[in-house]
CSV table of C-alpha atoms (C1' of nucleotides) in Angstrom, one decimal:
chain,number,residue,atom,x,y,z
O,209,MET,CA,-49.5,155.1,-88.4
O,210,PRO,CA,-51.0,153.6,-91.5
O,211,GLN,CA,-50.2,155.4,-94.7
O,212,ASN,CA,-52.6,155.6,-97.6
O,213,ALA,CA,-52.3,152.9,-100.2
O,214,THR,CA,-51.1,154.9,-103.1
O,215,GLU,CA,-48.9,153.3,-105.7
O,216,THR,CA,-45.9,155.5,-105.2
O,217,ALA,CA,-45.3,154.2,-101.7
O,218,PRO,CA,-43.1,156.2,-99.4
O,219,THR,CA,-40.4,155.1,-97.1
O,220,THR,CA,-42.2,153.0,-94.4
O,221,GLN,CA,-40.8,149.6,-93.6
O,222,LEU,CA,-43.8,147.6,-94.7
O,223,ASN,CA,-43.8,149.3,-98.1
O,224,ARG,CA,-40.1,148.7,-98.8
O,225,ARG,CA,-40.4,145.1,-97.7
O,226,GLN,CA,-43.4,144.6,-99.8
O,227,ARG,CA,-41.8,146.3,-102.7
O,228,LEU,CA,-38.9,143.9,-102.5
O,229,ILE,CA,-41.3,141.0,-102.5
O,230,LEU,CA,-43.1,142.3,-105.6
O,231,ALA,CA,-39.9,143.1,-107.4
O,232,GLY,CA,-38.5,139.7,-106.5
O,233,ARG,CA,-41.6,137.9,-107.6
O,234,HIS,CA,-41.6,139.8,-110.9
O,235,LEU,CA,-37.9,139.1,-111.7
O,236,PHE,CA,-37.9,135.5,-110.4
O,237,ALA,CA,-41.0,134.9,-112.6
O,238,GLU,CA,-39.5,136.5,-115.7
O,239,LYS,CA,-35.9,135.3,-115.6
O,240,GLY,CA,-35.9,132.5,-113.1
O,241,TYR,CA,-34.4,132.4,-109.6
O,242,SER,CA,-30.7,132.0,-110.6
O,243,ALA,CA,-30.7,134.6,-113.4
O,244,ALA,CA,-32.4,137.3,-111.3
O,245,GLY,CA,-29.7,139.1,-109.2
O,246,VAL,CA,-30.2,140.8,-105.9
O,247,ARG,CA,-29.0,144.1,-107.2
O,248,GLU,CA,-31.5,144.0,-110.0
O,249,ILE,CA,-34.3,143.2,-107.5
O,250,ALA,CA,-33.3,146.0,-105.2
O,251,ALA,CA,-33.1,148.4,-108.1
O,252,GLU,CA,-36.5,147.6,-109.3
O,253,ALA,CA,-37.9,147.9,-105.8
O,254,GLY,CA,-36.1,151.3,-105.5
O,255,VAL,CA,-34.2,150.3,-102.3
O,256,SER,CA,-30.7,149.3,-101.5
O,257,ILE,CA,-29.3,145.8,-101.6
O,258,GLY,CA,-28.8,145.5,-97.9
O,259,LEU,CA,-32.5,145.5,-97.2
O,260,ILE,CA,-32.9,142.0,-98.6
O,261,ARG,CA,-30.6,140.7,-95.9
O,262,THR,CA,-32.3,142.9,-93.3
O,263,HIS,CA,-35.8,141.6,-94.0
O,264,PHE,CA,-35.3,138.1,-95.4
O,265,GLY,CA,-31.8,137.1,-94.4
O,266,SER,CA,-30.8,136.2,-97.9
O,267,LYS,CA,-32.0,135.8,-101.5
O,268,ALA,CA,-33.3,132.4,-100.6
O,269,GLY,CA,-35.2,133.9,-97.7
O,270,LEU,CA,-36.8,136.3,-100.0
O,271,ARG,CA,-38.0,133.5,-102.2
O,272,GLU,CA,-39.4,131.7,-99.3
O,273,GLU,CA,-41.5,134.7,-98.3
O,274,ILE,CA,-42.7,135.0,-101.9
O,275,ASP,CA,-43.6,131.4,-101.9
O,276,ARG,CA,-45.7,131.9,-98.7
O,277,GLN,CA,-47.6,134.8,-100.2
O,278,VAL,CA,-48.3,133.1,-103.5
O,279,ILE,CA,-49.4,129.9,-101.8
O,280,ALA,CA,-51.8,132.0,-99.7
O,281,GLN,CA,-53.1,133.6,-102.9
O,282,ILE,CA,-53.8,130.3,-104.5
O,283,GLU,CA,-55.6,129.1,-101.4
O,284,ASP,CA,-57.7,132.2,-101.6
O,285,LEU,CA,-58.3,131.8,-105.3
O,286,CYS,CA,-59.8,128.4,-104.9
O,287,SER,CA,-61.9,129.1,-101.9
O,288,ARG,CA,-65.0,130.3,-103.8
O,289,ALA,CA,-64.9,127.4,-106.3
O,290,SER,CA,-64.5,124.8,-103.6
O,291,GLU,CA,-68.0,125.6,-102.3
O,292,HIS,CA,-69.5,124.4,-105.5
O,293,LEU,CA,-69.9,121.2,-107.5
O,294,GLY,CA,-69.5,119.8,-111.0
O,295,THR,CA,-68.7,121.9,-114.0
O,296,GLU,CA,-70.2,124.9,-112.2
O,297,ALA,CA,-67.3,124.8,-109.8
O,298,LEU,CA,-64.8,124.5,-112.7
O,299,ASP,CA,-66.4,127.5,-114.3
O,300,LEU,CA,-66.1,129.5,-111.1
O,301,LEU,CA,-62.5,128.4,-110.7
O,302,VAL,CA,-61.7,129.6,-114.2
O,303,GLU,CA,-63.5,132.8,-113.7
O,304,ASP,CA,-61.7,133.6,-110.4
O,305,ALA,CA,-58.4,132.5,-112.0
O,306,VAL,CA,-58.8,134.9,-114.8
O,307,GLU,CA,-59.6,137.7,-112.5
O,308,TRP,CA,-56.6,136.8,-110.4
O,309,VAL,CA,-54.3,136.6,-113.4
O,310,GLU,CA,-55.5,140.0,-114.6
O,311,ARG,CA,-54.9,141.5,-111.2
O,312,GLU,CA,-51.6,139.6,-110.3
O,313,ARG,CA,-50.1,138.4,-113.5
O,314,ASP,CA,-46.7,138.2,-112.0
O,315,ALA,CA,-48.0,135.8,-109.3
O,316,LEU,CA,-49.1,133.3,-112.0
O,317,LEU,CA,-45.8,133.5,-113.9
O,318,TYR,CA,-44.1,133.0,-110.6
O,319,VAL,CA,-46.0,129.8,-110.0
O,320,ARG,CA,-44.9,128.7,-113.4
O,321,ALA,CA,-41.3,129.5,-112.7
O,322,ALA,CA,-41.4,128.1,-109.2
O,323,LEU,CA,-42.6,124.7,-110.5
O,324,MET,CA,-39.5,124.5,-112.7
O,325,GLU,CA,-37.2,124.4,-109.8
O,326,LYS,CA,-37.8,121.8,-107.1
O,327,THR,CA,-37.7,123.7,-103.9
O,328,PRO,CA,-39.7,123.1,-100.7
O,329,GLY,CA,-41.9,126.1,-101.7
O,330,SER,CA,-42.7,124.7,-105.1
O,331,GLN,CA,-43.3,121.3,-103.7
O,332,ALA,CA,-45.8,122.8,-101.2
O,333,LEU,CA,-47.4,124.7,-104.0
O,334,LEU,CA,-48.0,121.7,-106.1
O,335,ARG,CA,-49.2,119.6,-103.1
O,336,GLN,CA,-51.7,122.3,-102.4
O,337,LEU,CA,-53.1,122.3,-105.9
O,338,LEU,CA,-53.3,118.5,-105.8
O,339,GLU,CA,-55.2,118.6,-102.5
O,340,ILE,CA,-57.7,121.1,-103.8
O,341,MET,CA,-58.4,119.0,-106.9
O,342,ARG,CA,-58.6,115.8,-104.9
O,343,ARG,CA,-61.2,117.3,-102.6
O,344,PHE,CA,-63.1,118.6,-105.6
O,345,VAL,CA,-63.1,115.1,-107.2
O,346,ALA,CA,-64.1,113.4,-103.9
O,347,LEU,CA,-66.9,115.9,-103.3
O,348,ASN,CA,-68.3,115.3,-106.8
O,349,ARG,CA,-68.1,111.6,-106.3
O,350,GLU,CA,-70.1,111.8,-103.1
O,351,ARG,CA,-72.8,113.8,-104.8
O,352,GLY,CA,-73.0,111.4,-107.7
O,353,LEU,CA,-71.6,113.8,-110.3
O,354,LEU,CA,-68.7,111.5,-111.3
O,355,GLN,CA,-69.2,108.9,-114.0
O,356,ASP,CA,-68.7,105.3,-112.9
O,357,ASP,CA,-65.3,103.7,-112.5
O,358,VAL,CA,-63.3,106.9,-112.7
O,359,ASP,CA,-59.7,106.8,-111.5
O,360,GLU,CA,-60.0,109.6,-109.0
O,361,GLU,CA,-56.4,110.1,-108.4
O,362,TRP,CA,-55.7,110.7,-112.1
O,363,ALA,CA,-58.8,112.9,-112.4
O,364,ALA,CA,-57.3,115.2,-109.8
O,365,THR,CA,-53.9,115.1,-111.5
O,366,PHE,CA,-55.6,115.8,-114.8
O,367,LEU,CA,-57.3,118.9,-113.3
O,368,VAL,CA,-53.9,120.1,-111.9
O,369,ILE,CA,-52.2,119.7,-115.2
O,370,ASP,CA,-55.1,121.5,-116.9
O,371,PHE,CA,-54.9,124.3,-114.4
O,372,LEU,CA,-51.2,124.7,-114.9
O,373,GLY,CA,-51.1,124.1,-118.6
O,374,PRO,CA,-52.1,127.6,-119.7
O,375,ALA,CA,-49.6,129.1,-117.3
O,376,VAL,CA,-46.8,127.0,-118.9
O,377,LEU,CA,-47.8,128.1,-122.4
O,378,GLU,CA,-48.5,131.7,-121.5
O,379,PRO,CA,-45.1,133.1,-122.4
O,380,PHE,CA,-45.4,131.6,-125.9
O,381,SER,CA,-49.1,132.4,-126.3
O,382,GLU,CA,-48.8,135.7,-128.0
O,383,GLU,CA,-46.6,134.3,-130.8
O,384,GLU,CA,-48.5,131.0,-131.2
O,385,PHE,CA,-52.1,132.1,-130.7
O,386,GLY,CA,-52.0,135.9,-131.2
O,387,MET,CA,-53.1,136.7,-127.7
O,388,SER,CA,-52.6,135.9,-124.0
O,389,MET,CA,-53.9,132.5,-122.7
O,390,TYR,CA,-55.9,134.6,-120.2
O,391,HIS,CA,-57.5,136.9,-122.7
O,392,ARG,CA,-61.2,136.9,-122.3
O,393,GLU,CA,-61.9,135.4,-125.7
O,394,MET,CA,-59.2,132.7,-125.2
O,395,VAL,CA,-60.6,131.8,-121.8
O,396,LYS,CA,-64.1,131.5,-123.1
O,397,ARG,CA,-63.1,129.1,-125.9
O,398,ARG,CA,-61.0,127.1,-123.6
O,399,SER,CA,-63.6,127.0,-120.9
O,400,ALA,CA,-66.1,125.7,-123.4
O,401,PHE,CA,-63.8,123.1,-124.7
O,402,MET,CA,-62.8,121.8,-121.3
O,403,ASN,CA,-66.3,121.6,-120.1
O,404,ARG,CA,-67.1,119.5,-123.2
O,405,VAL,CA,-64.0,117.3,-122.6
O,406,VAL,CA,-64.7,116.5,-119.0
O,407,THR,CA,-68.3,115.6,-119.7
O,408,ARG,CA,-68.2,114.1,-123.2
O,409,GLY,CA,-64.7,114.0,-124.6
O,410,PHE,CA,-64.0,115.2,-128.2
O,411,MET,CA,-63.2,112.0,-130.0
O,412,LYS,CA,-65.4,109.1,-131.1
O,413,SER,CA,-64.6,105.8,-129.6
W,796,MET,CA,-11.0,106.2,-139.8
W,797,PRO,CA,-14.1,105.6,-137.8
W,798,GLN,CA,-13.6,104.4,-134.3
W,799,ASN,CA,-15.7,101.7,-132.7
W,800,ALA,CA,-18.7,103.0,-130.8
W,801,THR,CA,-17.8,101.8,-127.3
W,802,GLU,CA,-19.0,103.7,-124.3
W,803,THR,CA,-15.7,104.6,-122.9
W,804,ALA,CA,-14.9,106.8,-125.9
W,805,PRO,CA,-11.3,107.9,-126.4
W,806,THR,CA,-10.1,111.3,-127.4
W,807,THR,CA,-11.6,111.9,-130.8
W,808,GLN,CA,-13.3,115.2,-131.5
W,809,LEU,CA,-16.8,113.9,-132.1
W,810,ASN,CA,-16.9,112.0,-128.8
W,811,ARG,CA,-15.8,115.0,-126.7
W,812,ARG,CA,-18.2,117.2,-128.4
W,813,GLN,CA,-21.0,114.8,-127.9
W,814,ARG,CA,-20.0,114.3,-124.3
W,815,LEU,CA,-20.3,118.1,-123.7
W,816,ILE,CA,-23.7,118.1,-125.3
W,817,LEU,CA,-24.9,115.3,-123.0
W,818,ALA,CA,-23.4,116.8,-119.9
W,819,GLY,CA,-24.9,120.2,-120.8
W,820,ARG,CA,-28.3,118.7,-121.5
W,821,HIS,CA,-28.2,116.9,-118.2
W,822,LEU,CA,-27.2,119.9,-116.1
W,823,PHE,CA,-29.4,122.4,-117.9
W,824,ALA,CA,-32.3,120.0,-117.3
W,825,GLU,CA,-31.5,119.5,-113.7
W,826,LYS,CA,-30.5,123.0,-112.6
W,827,GLY,CA,-31.7,125.3,-115.3
W,828,TYR,CA,-29.5,127.2,-117.8
W,829,SER,CA,-28.4,129.9,-115.5
W,830,ALA,CA,-27.5,127.8,-112.6
W,831,ALA,CA,-25.5,125.3,-114.6
W,832,GLY,CA,-21.9,126.6,-115.0
W,833,VAL,CA,-19.6,125.9,-117.8
W,834,ARG,CA,-16.9,124.5,-115.5
W,835,GLU,CA,-19.4,122.1,-114.0
W,836,ILE,CA,-20.5,121.0,-117.5
W,837,ALA,CA,-16.9,120.5,-118.6
W,838,ALA,CA,-16.1,118.5,-115.5
W,839,GLU,CA,-19.1,116.2,-116.0
W,840,ALA,CA,-18.1,115.7,-119.6
W,841,GLY,CA,-14.5,115.0,-118.5
W,842,VAL,CA,-13.0,117.7,-120.7
W,843,SER,CA,-11.6,121.2,-120.2
W,844,ILE,CA,-13.7,124.4,-120.3
W,845,GLY,CA,-12.1,125.7,-123.4
W,846,LEU,CA,-13.7,123.1,-125.5
W,847,ILE,CA,-17.1,124.7,-125.1
W,848,ARG,CA,-15.8,127.7,-126.8
W,849,THR,CA,-14.0,125.7,-129.5
W,850,HIS,CA,-17.0,123.6,-130.4
W,851,PHE,CA,-20.0,125.9,-129.7
W,852,GLY,CA,-18.6,129.4,-129.4
W,853,SER,CA,-20.2,130.0,-126.1
W,854,LYS,CA,-22.5,128.6,-123.4
W,855,ALA,CA,-25.5,129.9,-125.4
W,856,GLY,CA,-24.1,128.1,-128.5
W,857,LEU,CA,-24.0,124.8,-126.6
W,858,ARG,CA,-27.6,125.3,-125.7
W,859,GLU,CA,-28.6,125.9,-129.3
W,860,GLU,CA,-27.0,122.7,-130.3
W,861,ILE,CA,-28.8,120.8,-127.6
W,862,ASP,CA,-32.0,122.4,-128.7
W,863,ARG,CA,-31.4,121.2,-132.2
W,864,GLN,CA,-30.7,117.6,-131.1
W,865,VAL,CA,-33.7,117.5,-128.8
W,866,ILE,CA,-36.1,118.9,-131.4
W,867,ALA,CA,-34.9,116.2,-133.8
W,868,GLN,CA,-35.6,113.6,-131.2
W,869,ILE,CA,-39.1,114.8,-130.6
W,870,GLU,CA,-39.8,114.8,-134.4
W,871,ASP,CA,-38.5,111.2,-134.4
W,872,LEU,CA,-40.6,110.3,-131.4
W,873,CYS,CA,-43.8,111.4,-133.0
W,874,SER,CA,-43.2,109.9,-136.4
W,875,ARG,CA,-44.6,106.5,-135.7
W,876,ALA,CA,-47.8,107.7,-134.0
W,877,SER,CA,-48.4,110.3,-136.8
W,878,GLU,CA,-49.1,107.4,-139.2
W,879,HIS,CA,-52.1,106.3,-137.2
W,880,LEU,CA,-55.5,107.6,-136.2
W,881,GLY,CA,-57.7,108.0,-133.2
W,882,THR,CA,-56.9,106.7,-129.7
W,883,GLU,CA,-54.7,104.1,-131.3
W,884,ALA,CA,-52.3,106.9,-132.4
W,885,LEU,CA,-52.4,108.4,-128.9
W,886,ASP,CA,-51.6,105.0,-127.4
W,887,LEU,CA,-48.7,104.6,-129.8
W,888,LEU,CA,-47.5,108.1,-128.9
W,889,VAL,CA,-47.6,107.3,-125.2
W,890,GLU,CA,-45.8,104.0,-125.8
W,891,ASP,CA,-43.0,105.6,-127.8
W,892,ALA,CA,-42.8,108.5,-125.4
W,893,VAL,CA,-42.3,106.1,-122.5
W,894,GLU,CA,-39.7,104.2,-124.4
W,895,TRP,CA,-38.0,107.4,-125.2
W,896,VAL,CA,-38.1,108.7,-121.6
W,897,GLU,CA,-36.6,105.5,-120.4
W,898,ARG,CA,-33.8,105.7,-122.9
W,899,GLU,CA,-33.2,109.5,-122.7
W,900,ARG,CA,-34.6,110.7,-119.5
W,901,ASP,CA,-32.4,113.8,-119.6
W,902,ALA,CA,-33.9,114.8,-122.9
W,903,LEU,CA,-37.4,115.0,-121.5
W,904,LEU,CA,-36.3,116.9,-118.4
W,905,TYR,CA,-34.5,119.2,-120.8
W,906,VAL,CA,-37.6,119.9,-122.7
W,907,ARG,CA,-39.3,120.7,-119.5
W,908,ALA,CA,-36.5,123.1,-118.4
W,909,ALA,CA,-36.3,124.7,-121.9
W,910,LEU,CA,-40.0,125.6,-121.9
W,911,MET,CA,-39.4,127.5,-118.7
W,912,GLU,CA,-37.2,130.0,-120.4
W,913,LYS,CA,-38.4,131.7,-123.5
W,914,THR,CA,-35.6,131.2,-126.0
W,915,PRO,CA,-35.8,130.7,-129.8
W,916,GLY,CA,-35.1,127.1,-129.2
W,917,SER,CA,-37.9,126.6,-126.7
W,918,GLN,CA,-40.3,128.5,-129.0
W,919,ALA,CA,-39.4,126.2,-131.8
W,920,LEU,CA,-39.8,123.2,-129.6
W,921,LEU,CA,-43.3,124.2,-128.6
W,922,ARG,CA,-44.3,125.1,-132.1
W,923,GLN,CA,-43.2,121.7,-133.3
W,924,LEU,CA,-45.4,120.0,-130.6
W,925,LEU,CA,-48.3,122.2,-131.6
W,926,GLU,CA,-47.9,121.4,-135.3
W,927,ILE,CA,-47.8,117.7,-134.6
W,928,MET,CA,-51.0,117.8,-132.6
W,929,ARG,CA,-52.8,120.0,-135.1
W,930,ARG,CA,-52.0,117.6,-137.8
W,931,PHE,CA,-53.2,114.8,-135.7
W,932,VAL,CA,-56.5,116.5,-135.0
W,933,ALA,CA,-57.0,117.5,-138.6
W,934,LEU,CA,-56.3,114.0,-139.8
W,935,ASN,CA,-58.9,112.6,-137.3
W,936,ARG,CA,-61.5,115.1,-138.4
W,937,GLU,CA,-61.0,114.1,-142.0
W,938,ARG,CA,-61.5,110.5,-141.2
W,939,GLY,CA,-64.6,111.3,-139.2
W,940,LEU,CA,-63.1,110.3,-135.8
W,941,LEU,CA,-63.8,113.7,-134.2
W,942,GLN,CA,-67.1,114.4,-132.5
W,943,ASP,CA,-69.2,117.2,-134.0
W,944,ASP,CA,-68.4,120.9,-133.4
W,945,VAL,CA,-65.1,120.4,-131.8
W,946,ASP,CA,-62.8,123.4,-131.4
W,947,GLU,CA,-59.9,121.9,-133.2
W,948,GLU,CA,-57.3,124.5,-132.2
W,949,TRP,CA,-58.1,123.9,-128.5
W,950,ALA,CA,-58.1,120.2,-129.0
W,951,ALA,CA,-54.5,120.4,-130.3
W,952,THR,CA,-53.5,122.7,-127.5
W,953,PHE,CA,-55.1,120.3,-125.0
W,954,LEU,CA,-53.0,117.4,-126.4
W,955,VAL,CA,-49.9,119.5,-126.1
W,956,ILE,CA,-50.6,120.3,-122.5
W,957,ASP,CA,-51.4,116.8,-121.8
W,958,PHE,CA,-48.2,115.7,-123.4
W,959,LEU,CA,-46.1,118.2,-121.4
W,960,GLY,CA,-48.1,117.8,-118.1
W,961,PRO,CA,-46.4,114.7,-116.8
W,962,ALA,CA,-43.0,116.1,-117.7
W,963,VAL,CA,-43.8,119.2,-115.6
W,964,LEU,CA,-44.9,117.1,-112.7
W,965,GLU,CA,-42.1,114.5,-113.0
W,966,PRO,CA,-39.6,116.1,-110.5
W,967,PHE,CA,-42.4,116.0,-107.8
W,968,SER,CA,-43.8,112.7,-108.8
W,969,GLU,CA,-41.8,110.5,-106.5
W,970,GLU,CA,-42.9,112.5,-103.5
W,971,GLU,CA,-46.5,113.0,-104.5
W,972,PHE,CA,-47.3,109.7,-106.2
W,973,GLY,CA,-44.6,107.4,-104.9
W,974,MET,CA,-43.2,106.7,-108.4
W,975,SER,CA,-42.1,108.3,-111.6
W,976,MET,CA,-44.7,109.7,-113.9
W,977,TYR,CA,-43.1,107.4,-116.5
W,978,HIS,CA,-43.2,104.2,-114.5
W,979,ARG,CA,-45.0,101.5,-116.4
W,980,GLU,CA,-47.8,101.3,-113.9
W,981,MET,CA,-48.3,105.0,-113.8
W,982,VAL,CA,-48.3,105.2,-117.6
W,983,LYS,CA,-50.9,102.4,-117.8
W,984,ARG,CA,-53.3,104.1,-115.4
W,985,ARG,CA,-52.8,107.5,-117.0
W,986,SER,CA,-53.2,106.1,-120.5
W,987,ALA,CA,-56.5,104.5,-119.6
W,988,PHE,CA,-57.8,107.6,-117.9
W,989,MET,CA,-56.8,109.8,-120.8
W,990,ASN,CA,-58.4,107.5,-123.4
W,991,ARG,CA,-61.6,107.6,-121.4
W,992,VAL,CA,-61.5,111.4,-121.1
W,993,VAL,CA,-61.0,112.1,-124.7
W,994,THR,CA,-63.8,109.8,-125.7
W,995,ARG,CA,-66.3,110.1,-122.8
W,996,GLY,CA,-65.1,112.5,-120.2
W,997,PHE,CA,-65.3,111.6,-116.5
W,998,MET,CA,-68.1,113.8,-115.2
W,999,LYS,CA,-71.8,113.7,-115.6
W,1000,SER,CA,-73.3,116.7,-117.3
L,460,DT,C1',-30.2,164.5,-72.7
L,461,DG,C1',-28.4,159.9,-73.4
L,462,DC,C1',-29.0,155.3,-74.8
L,463,DC,C1',-30.8,151.9,-77.9
L,464,DC,C1',-33.1,149.3,-81.2
L,465,DC,C1',-34.9,149.5,-85.8
L,466,DT,C1',-34.8,150.6,-90.6
L,467,DG,C1',-32.0,151.8,-94.1
L,468,DT,C1',-27.8,153.0,-97.3
L,469,DA,C1',-23.2,152.5,-99.0
L,470,DT,C1',-19.5,149.9,-99.8
L,471,DA,C1',-16.2,146.2,-99.3
L,472,DC,C1',-15.1,141.1,-99.8
L,473,DG,C1',-14.4,136.7,-101.5
L,474,DA,C1',-16.2,133.5,-104.7
L,475,DT,C1',-17.6,132.3,-109.1
L,476,DC,C1',-19.3,133.5,-113.5
L,477,DG,C1',-18.5,133.2,-118.8
L,478,DT,C1',-15.0,134.3,-121.9
L,479,DA,C1',-10.4,135.2,-124.0
L,480,DT,C1',-5.7,134.0,-124.7
L,481,DC,C1',-1.9,131.2,-125.5
L,482,DG,C1',1.0,127.0,-125.6
L,483,DT,C1',1.2,122.4,-127.0
L,484,DA,C1',-0.2,118.0,-129.1
L,485,DT,C1',-2.1,115.6,-132.9
L,486,DA,C1',-3.8,114.6,-137.5
L,487,DC,C1',-3.5,115.0,-142.4
L,488,DG,C1',-2.2,116.5,-147.2
L,489,DA,C1',1.8,117.5,-150.1
J,544,DT,C1',9.1,114.4,-143.8
J,545,DC,C1',7.6,118.7,-143.4
J,546,DG,C1',3.9,122.3,-142.9
J,547,DT,C1',-0.3,123.7,-141.4
J,548,DA,C1',-4.7,123.5,-139.6
J,549,DT,C1',-7.2,121.9,-136.0
J,550,DA,C1',-8.1,119.8,-131.2
J,551,DC,C1',-7.3,120.5,-126.7
J,552,DG,C1',-5.9,122.1,-122.0
J,553,DA,C1',-4.2,125.5,-118.6
J,554,DT,C1',-4.7,129.7,-117.1
J,555,DA,C1',-5.7,134.7,-116.9
J,556,DC,C1',-9.2,138.4,-117.0
J,557,DG,C1',-13.0,141.4,-116.1
J,558,DA,C1',-17.5,141.3,-114.5
J,559,DT,C1',-21.0,140.1,-111.5
J,560,DC,C1',-22.6,137.1,-108.0
J,561,DG,C1',-24.6,136.8,-102.9
J,562,DT,C1',-23.2,138.2,-98.6
J,563,DA,C1',-21.0,140.9,-94.7
J,564,DT,C1',-19.7,145.0,-92.5
J,565,DA,C1',-19.7,149.9,-91.2
J,566,DC,C1',-22.4,153.6,-90.4
J,567,DA,C1',-26.5,157.2,-90.5
J,568,DG,C1',-31.1,158.9,-89.2
J,569,DG,C1',-35.0,158.7,-86.0
J,570,DG,C1',-38.5,157.6,-82.7
J,571,DG,C1',-39.3,155.5,-77.8
J,572,DC,C1',-38.0,155.4,-73.1
J,573,DA,C1',-35.3,156.3,-68.8
DNA sequence: TGCCCCTGTATACGATCGTATCGTATACGA
DNA sequence: TCGTATACGATACGATCGTATACAGGGGCA
């Protein structure tokens, strides 16, 4: 039977499994894969160590499952923006990304941490981001929204870097900028700046 | 007496110490701080484990020394570009960065790895990059090379992200782009694209 | 009722971690 | 030439790592 979705989840299988995933995602994101131990993960999830083996086979299996879920979230995140064009689509992407980060901060920090270790999962994650940005650039070119003679492959890479950049800086953001990279005010300024850059640049030639 | 600076260094203290630093930098960069073991580092350096304690007190002490050396290299790297203005300075920075990466590839990958873990060293590293870019932006504003109403803080952050971006993608670059991010051809295309972006953008408004 | 998966916990195991200790070799000043 | 400080390696130690095993409750079905 389905249980209600309260936070203090009881003892059903799905809940414990999902709690392990969330705890693993949190600790992998915070300390890195190697530094996060299975006992620590199990403790944070409030279950015993053996469950990791039961559900995921091993610590690596847990990571693979986390990778799958996070990749699905990214796909989801970009779905709305991918139906639009030009800077409007970028605005939508930023908007959805902010909402996503506020809702699932650990997922973002997990993406960040995953990219630091070259695993099949992280490779898939990056490839997905690249594909999304390539499609975006191609679509804009077709609609005549790209300037002439643009290196499209680098434009897509540029967008990926720009998407990941704030995530990379996020752990240092509080000290360096006084607030999170995903704070509303920060996002607004950054969004304005990036819109300006992609359409006009910021330096005189 | 000073010994000659041949590669196959003998048994003097400085050489072994420096070999440990290089081995640590390499393995920390490749596997991350936690995953790289002291035995592995000592083996790669060709010395015994105890030397890490002798010279650096602990594994963490070794990392701190590596941080210091890498930060000094970054400072050095940016010194030439910081004497110039506009896109010319950016070109110089790219040029010097490429030369540096070819000469000290491990150092770049170490920067990348260091930023993934929030340590005093990585914080200092990021702060240094930010300061360099802030000075660059301010200098260009004073000389009238900035467009009007530019958010200078975000411009500096943008430049940092853009500096770090290729390093973040580097481990995936061979698979995704067929060559290193710091391959001459890659650098040339990227440099051209970025010069265009900062002066004109790439999308129509 | 008896059997059996399934989910789950507790605990044991071998390996490896970073660090500490100790013996020896070497270099240098008196 | 001796004395001492330092450089260095071999090895031991306690902790913790990820994984494997043994066993307990609890529905579903014959």
